[in-house]
Coordinates of C-alpha atoms in Angstrom, one line a residue:
X1000 CA 7.1 -3.7 3.5
X1001 CA 4.1 -4.9 5.5
X1002 CA 0.4 -4.6 4.7
X1003 CA -2.0 -3.8 7.6
X1004 CA -4.8 -6.4 7.8
X1005 CA -7.1 -4.0 9.7
X1006 CA -6.2 -0.7 7.9
X1007 CA -5.8 0.6 4.4
X1008 CA -2.1 1.3 4.8
X1009 CA 1.3 -0.1 4.1
X1010 CA 4.2 0.2 6.5
X1011 CA 7.9 0.3 5.5
X1012 CA 10.5 -0.9 7.9
X1013 CA 14.3 -0.9 8.0
X1014 CA 15.3 -4.6 7.8
X1015 CA 18.6 -3.9 9.6
X1016 CA 17.2 -2.2 12.7
X1017 CA 13.5 -3.4 12.5
X1018 CA 12.3 0.2 12.8
X1019 CA 9.3 1.7 11.1
X1020 CA 10.4 4.2 8.5
X1021 CA 7.1 5.1 6.8
X1022 CA 3.4 4.6 6.8
X1023 CA 1.6 5.0 3.5
X1024 CA -2.2 5.5 3.6
X1025 CA -4.0 3.8 0.7
X1026 CA -6.8 5.8 -1.0
X1027 CA -10.3 4.8 -0.1
X1028 CA -13.0 5.1 -2.8
X1029 CA -15.6 6.0 -0.2
X1030 CA -15.8 6.5 3.6
X1031 CA -17.7 3.2 3.8
X1032 CA -15.0 1.2 2.1
X1033 CA -13.4 -1.5 4.3
X1034 CA -10.1 -0.7 5.9
X1035 CA -7.8 -3.6 5.0
X1036 CA -4.8 -4.4 2.9
X1037 CA -5.0 -7.8 1.2
X1038 CA -1.6 -8.4 -0.4
X1039 CA 1.7 -6.8 -1.6
X1040 CA 4.0 -7.5 -4.5
X1041 CA 7.0 -5.7 -6.0
X1042 CA 7.5 -5.3 -9.7
X1043 CA 8.3 -2.8 -12.5
X1044 CA 10.1 -0.7 -9.9
X1045 CA 7.0 -0.2 -7.8
X1046 CA 5.3 -1.7 -4.8
X1047 CA 1.7 -2.9 -5.6
X1048 CA -0.9 -3.2 -2.8
X1049 CA -4.3 -4.8 -3.1
X1050 CA -6.8 -3.2 -0.6
X1051 CA -10.5 -2.9 0.2
X1052 CA -13.2 -5.5 -0.5
X1053 CA -13.9 -7.4 -3.7
X1054 CA -13.4 -6.2 -6.3
X1055 CA -10.1 -5.1 -4.8
X1056 CA -8.4 -1.8 -5.6
X1057 CA -4.7 -1.9 -6.5
X1058 CA -2.4 1.0 -5.4
X1059 CA 0.9 1.5 -7.1
X1060 CA 3.5 2.9 -4.7
X1061 CA 6.8 4.6 -5.6
X1062 CA 9.3 3.2 -3.1
X1063 CA 11.6 6.2 -3.7
X1064 CA 9.0 8.7 -2.4
X1065 CA 6.7 6.4 -0.4
X1066 CA 3.7 7.9 -2.2
X1067 CA 0.8 6.3 -4.0
X1068 CA 1.2 7.3 -7.6
X1069 CA -1.9 5.5 -9.0
X1070 CA -4.9 3.6 -7.8
X1071 CA -6.6 1.1 -10.1
X1072 CA -10.0 -0.6 -9.6

C-alpha cells in the first residue's frame, strides 16, 4: 500500500512482482479540497488513510474489495 502525496488516492501493489494491482480514489468533501494522502495504517482488518488538509479526513478501506467503506472527518 502506498499513499499518493499529490493525489487523494491509495495504490495497492503486489510485493512479489512490484506491480500495481489497484488504485483507490479517496472521497473529496468538495472540489476545492486538496489532493493529497497524508498517511496510512492498518488495523481492525482495514486500511486507514488520512487525506486532505487539516483537519484531515480518514478513509476506511476494505482490503478484500479495495473499496472505501467509510469516510470520517
